[in-house]
XYZ file of C-alpha atoms in Angstrom:
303
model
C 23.129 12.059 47.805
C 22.324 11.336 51.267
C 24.477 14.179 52.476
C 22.913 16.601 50.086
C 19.260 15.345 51.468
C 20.306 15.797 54.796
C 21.558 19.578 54.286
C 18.511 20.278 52.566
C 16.268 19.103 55.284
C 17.834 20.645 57.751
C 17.888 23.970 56.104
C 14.146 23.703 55.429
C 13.203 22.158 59.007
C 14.695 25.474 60.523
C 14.016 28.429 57.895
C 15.218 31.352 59.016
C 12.728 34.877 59.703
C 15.436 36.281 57.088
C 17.136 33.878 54.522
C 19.660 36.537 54.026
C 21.140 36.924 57.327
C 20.810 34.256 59.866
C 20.989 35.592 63.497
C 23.242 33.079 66.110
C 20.800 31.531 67.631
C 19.184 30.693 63.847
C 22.963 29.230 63.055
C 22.625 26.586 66.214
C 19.912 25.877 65.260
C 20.075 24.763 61.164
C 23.389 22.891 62.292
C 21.736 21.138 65.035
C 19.779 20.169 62.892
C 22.273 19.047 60.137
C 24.138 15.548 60.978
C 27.907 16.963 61.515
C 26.461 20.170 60.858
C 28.666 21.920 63.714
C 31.953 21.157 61.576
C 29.778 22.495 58.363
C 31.198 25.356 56.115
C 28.790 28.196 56.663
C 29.110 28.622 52.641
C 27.500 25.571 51.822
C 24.518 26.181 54.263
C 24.180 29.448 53.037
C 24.297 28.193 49.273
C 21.643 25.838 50.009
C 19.398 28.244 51.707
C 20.037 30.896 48.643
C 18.658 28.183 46.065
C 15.787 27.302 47.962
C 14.536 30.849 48.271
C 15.065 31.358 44.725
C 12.901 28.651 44.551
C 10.548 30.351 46.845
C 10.171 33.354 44.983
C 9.255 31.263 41.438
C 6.760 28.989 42.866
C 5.942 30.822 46.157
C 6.476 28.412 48.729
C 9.927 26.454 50.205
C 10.040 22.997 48.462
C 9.051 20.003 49.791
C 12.876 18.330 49.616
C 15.961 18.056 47.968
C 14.324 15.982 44.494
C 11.537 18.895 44.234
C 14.773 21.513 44.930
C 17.478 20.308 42.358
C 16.358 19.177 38.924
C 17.126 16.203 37.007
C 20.467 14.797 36.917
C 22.553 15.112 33.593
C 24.010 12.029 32.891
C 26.108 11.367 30.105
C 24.633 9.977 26.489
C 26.791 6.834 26.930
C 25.725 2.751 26.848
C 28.708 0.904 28.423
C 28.915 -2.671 27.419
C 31.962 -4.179 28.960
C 29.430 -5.743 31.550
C 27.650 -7.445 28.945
C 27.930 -10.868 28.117
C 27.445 -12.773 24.260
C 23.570 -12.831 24.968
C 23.326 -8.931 24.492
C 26.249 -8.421 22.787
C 28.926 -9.644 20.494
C 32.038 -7.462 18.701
C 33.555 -9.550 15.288
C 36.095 -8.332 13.259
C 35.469 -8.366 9.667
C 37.172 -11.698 7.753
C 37.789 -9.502 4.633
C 38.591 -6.021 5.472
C 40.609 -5.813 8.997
C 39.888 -2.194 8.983
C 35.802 -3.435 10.232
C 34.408 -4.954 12.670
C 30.362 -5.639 13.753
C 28.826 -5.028 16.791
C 25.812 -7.237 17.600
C 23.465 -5.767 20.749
C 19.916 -6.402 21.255
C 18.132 -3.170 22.362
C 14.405 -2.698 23.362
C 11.475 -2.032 20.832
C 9.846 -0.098 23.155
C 10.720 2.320 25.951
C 8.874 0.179 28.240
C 9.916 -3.335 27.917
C 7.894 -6.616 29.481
C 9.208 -9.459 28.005
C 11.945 -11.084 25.639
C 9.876 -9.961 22.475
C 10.351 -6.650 23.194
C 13.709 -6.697 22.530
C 15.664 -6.797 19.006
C 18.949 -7.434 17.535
C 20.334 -4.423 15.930
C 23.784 -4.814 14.097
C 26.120 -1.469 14.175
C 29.267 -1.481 11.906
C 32.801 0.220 13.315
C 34.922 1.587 11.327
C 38.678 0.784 12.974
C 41.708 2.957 13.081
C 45.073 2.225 11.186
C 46.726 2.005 14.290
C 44.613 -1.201 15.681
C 46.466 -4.377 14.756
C 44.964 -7.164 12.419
C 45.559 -9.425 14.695
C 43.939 -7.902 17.768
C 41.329 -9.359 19.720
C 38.593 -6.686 20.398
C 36.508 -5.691 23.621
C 32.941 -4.410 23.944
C 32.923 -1.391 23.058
C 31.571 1.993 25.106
C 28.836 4.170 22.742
C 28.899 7.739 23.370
C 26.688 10.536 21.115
C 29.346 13.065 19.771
C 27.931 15.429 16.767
C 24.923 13.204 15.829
C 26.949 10.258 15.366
C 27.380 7.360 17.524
C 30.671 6.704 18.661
C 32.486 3.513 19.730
C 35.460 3.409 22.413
C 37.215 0.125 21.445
C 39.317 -1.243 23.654
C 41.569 -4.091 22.223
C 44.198 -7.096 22.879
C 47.303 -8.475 21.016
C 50.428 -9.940 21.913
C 53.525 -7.772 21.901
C 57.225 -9.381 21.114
C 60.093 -8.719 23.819
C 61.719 -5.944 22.905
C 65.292 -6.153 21.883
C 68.404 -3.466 22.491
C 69.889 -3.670 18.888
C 68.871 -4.527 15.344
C 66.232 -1.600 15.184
C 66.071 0.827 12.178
C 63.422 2.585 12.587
C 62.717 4.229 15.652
C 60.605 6.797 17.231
C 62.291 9.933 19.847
C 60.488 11.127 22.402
C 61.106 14.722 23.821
C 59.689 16.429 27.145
C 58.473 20.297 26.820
C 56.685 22.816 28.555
C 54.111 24.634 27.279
C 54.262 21.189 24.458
C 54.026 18.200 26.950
C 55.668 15.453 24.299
C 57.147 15.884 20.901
C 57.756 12.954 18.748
C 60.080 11.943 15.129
C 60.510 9.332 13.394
C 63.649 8.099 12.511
C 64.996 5.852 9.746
C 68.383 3.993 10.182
C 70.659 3.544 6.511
C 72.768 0.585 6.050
C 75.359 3.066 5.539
C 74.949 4.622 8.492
C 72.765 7.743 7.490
C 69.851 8.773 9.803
C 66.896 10.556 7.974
C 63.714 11.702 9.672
C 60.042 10.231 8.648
C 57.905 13.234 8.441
C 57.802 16.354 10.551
C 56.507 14.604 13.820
C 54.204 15.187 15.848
C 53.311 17.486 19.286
C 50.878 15.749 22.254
C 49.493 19.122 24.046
C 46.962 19.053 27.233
C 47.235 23.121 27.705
C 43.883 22.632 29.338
C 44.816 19.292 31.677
C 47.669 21.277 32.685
C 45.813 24.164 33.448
C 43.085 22.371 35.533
C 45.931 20.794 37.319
C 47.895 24.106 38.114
C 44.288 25.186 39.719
C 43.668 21.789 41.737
C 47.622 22.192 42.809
C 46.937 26.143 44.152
C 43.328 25.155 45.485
C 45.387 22.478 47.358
C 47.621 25.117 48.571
C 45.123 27.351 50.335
C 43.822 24.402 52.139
C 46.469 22.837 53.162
C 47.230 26.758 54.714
C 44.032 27.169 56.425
C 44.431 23.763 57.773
C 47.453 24.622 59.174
C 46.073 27.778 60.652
C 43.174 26.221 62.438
C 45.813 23.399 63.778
C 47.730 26.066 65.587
C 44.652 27.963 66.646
C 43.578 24.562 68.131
C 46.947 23.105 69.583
C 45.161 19.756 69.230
C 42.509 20.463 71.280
C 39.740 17.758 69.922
C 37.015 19.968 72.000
C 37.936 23.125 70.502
C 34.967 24.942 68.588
C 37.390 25.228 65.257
C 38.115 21.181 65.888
C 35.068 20.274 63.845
C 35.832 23.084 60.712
C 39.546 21.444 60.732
C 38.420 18.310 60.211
C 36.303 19.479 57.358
C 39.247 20.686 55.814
C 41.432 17.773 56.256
C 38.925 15.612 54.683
C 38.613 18.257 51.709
C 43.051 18.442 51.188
C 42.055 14.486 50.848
C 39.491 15.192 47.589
C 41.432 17.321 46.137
C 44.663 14.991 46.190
C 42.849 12.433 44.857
C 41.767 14.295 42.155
C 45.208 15.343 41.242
C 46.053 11.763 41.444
C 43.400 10.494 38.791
C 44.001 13.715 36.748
C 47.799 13.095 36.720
C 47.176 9.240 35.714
C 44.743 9.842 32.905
C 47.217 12.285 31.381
C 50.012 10.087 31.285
C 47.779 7.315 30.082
C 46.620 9.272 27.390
C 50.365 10.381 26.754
C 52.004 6.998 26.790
C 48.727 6.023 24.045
C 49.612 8.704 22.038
C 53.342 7.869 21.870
C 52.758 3.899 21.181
C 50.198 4.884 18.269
C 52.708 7.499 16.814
C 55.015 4.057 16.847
C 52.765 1.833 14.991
C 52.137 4.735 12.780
C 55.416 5.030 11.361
C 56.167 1.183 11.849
C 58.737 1.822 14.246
C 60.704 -1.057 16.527
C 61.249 1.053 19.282
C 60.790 4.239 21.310
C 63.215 6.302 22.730
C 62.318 8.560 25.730
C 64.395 11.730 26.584
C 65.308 10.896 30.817
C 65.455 13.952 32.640
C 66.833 12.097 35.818
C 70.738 13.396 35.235
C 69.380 17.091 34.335
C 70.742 19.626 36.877
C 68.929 22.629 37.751
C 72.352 25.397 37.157
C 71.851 29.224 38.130
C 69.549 28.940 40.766
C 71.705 29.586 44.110
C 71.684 32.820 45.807
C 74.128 35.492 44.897
């Protein structure tokens, strides 16, 4: 925030005769005037200065700052809990029916609250998913808005017994595609030695994680080539006037691999979920994953 409040001052400090074409001595100036402006993108100064003449032209003068430039901040319609301790909120599961559970939180009376008496209890029943054990100890939840409803993300706890290499007969197969990222059966071992499938399975797709990560990968790409062209245009010269640009980029290959990092982890998180509640689903004793590590790529030399 403090970086966008510093591009937006220094943009306004040194407003140009012409916000559509800066002249050179009208570019040394806005980046003196920006802190590491000389390594700055010239696209992101010239972003900024477009939105704050567009905000020129509606209310005829430059704003005052960044918080009278940009509008309010969307945040997301979400109340995490996991912070919260027993005095302002509690999660039971239901003694009767294991398929309920009810969450205790106090929330205010008023949207100004002064003292204790302005808050209430309010008591929110969940409705749980087959696939959460009756045994399982449950977590605060997080409440998100989706459709007019409030939704719960429950996170919960229960022991797991070691896993054993024979005895199973009922197990779940596991199969790696492309354009299909998992594909799962059930299976059902006979005492006679018959094998008949539970179902028609099941298909975990993320077309659009996939997609979003193909774009990340080719964005990372293109900087990881311009970098390379500004390090041989520079020969490691730390005084050259590309130096500072190069370093801007550098730091920007790091964003971008980070965010193919957390992307990547989230979608085999929400794989490997997906595959242990297919599991539980059809009461199976143990998964079986297709390993790809033998598979050699055949065909591919040069004539």
């Amino acid at each position: 925030m403090k970086w966008r409040a510093d591009v937006t001052a220094g943009v306004l400090s040194t407003w140009p005769a012409d916000p559509r074409k800066r002249t050179p001595a009208e570019w040394e100036q806005v980046r003196s005037a920006i802190p590491g402006g000389e390594g700055l993108a010239s696209s992101v100064i010239k972003s900024r200065t477009r939105q704050a003449a567009a905000f020129a032209k509606a209310n005829g003068r430059l704003p005052v700052d960044v918080f009278e430039l940009e509008g309010s901040p969307r945040v997301p319609r979400m109340l995490l809990l996991a912070a919260c301790d027993r005095q302002q909120a509690t999660i039971e599961r239901s003694e009767t029916d294991p398929a309920k559970a009810l969450l205790r939180l106090q929330l205010p009376t008023r949207s100004d609250p002064r003292g204790y008496g302005d808050w209430t209890w309010v008591a929110c029943p969940i409705s749980l998913p087959p696939t959460v054990p009756a045994g399982a100890v449950l977590h605060l939840p997080t409440l998100r808005i989706t459709g007019g409803r409030v939704r719960a993300d429950v996170a919960y706890t229960h022991p797991v017994p070691k896993a054993r290499r024979t005895g199973h007969t009922v197990a779940l197969g596991v199969d790696w595609g492309l354009n299909t990222l998992l594909s799962a059966g059930a299976l059902r071992l006979h005492p006679d030695g018959r094998i008949t499938a539970l179902g028609a399975g099941g298909q975990f797709r993320a077309a659009g994680v996939l997609a979003r990560q193909h774009r990340l990968r080719r964005h990372g790409e293109r900087l990881h080539a311009k970098a390379d062209h500004y390090q041989r245009l520079t020969g490691g010269d730390s005084q050259h006037n590309l130096a500072g640009k190069h370093a801007v980029l550098r730091d920007e290959i790091g964003h971008v691999s980070a965010r193919r990092s957390n992307l990547n982890d989230a979608l085999a998180w929400a794989a490997a979920r997906w595959t242990v509640d297919q599991a539980i689903a059809a009461t199976a004793t143990v998964i079986y994953v297709e390993d790809l590590r033998s598979m050699e790529a055949r065909g591919m030399a040069p004539p």
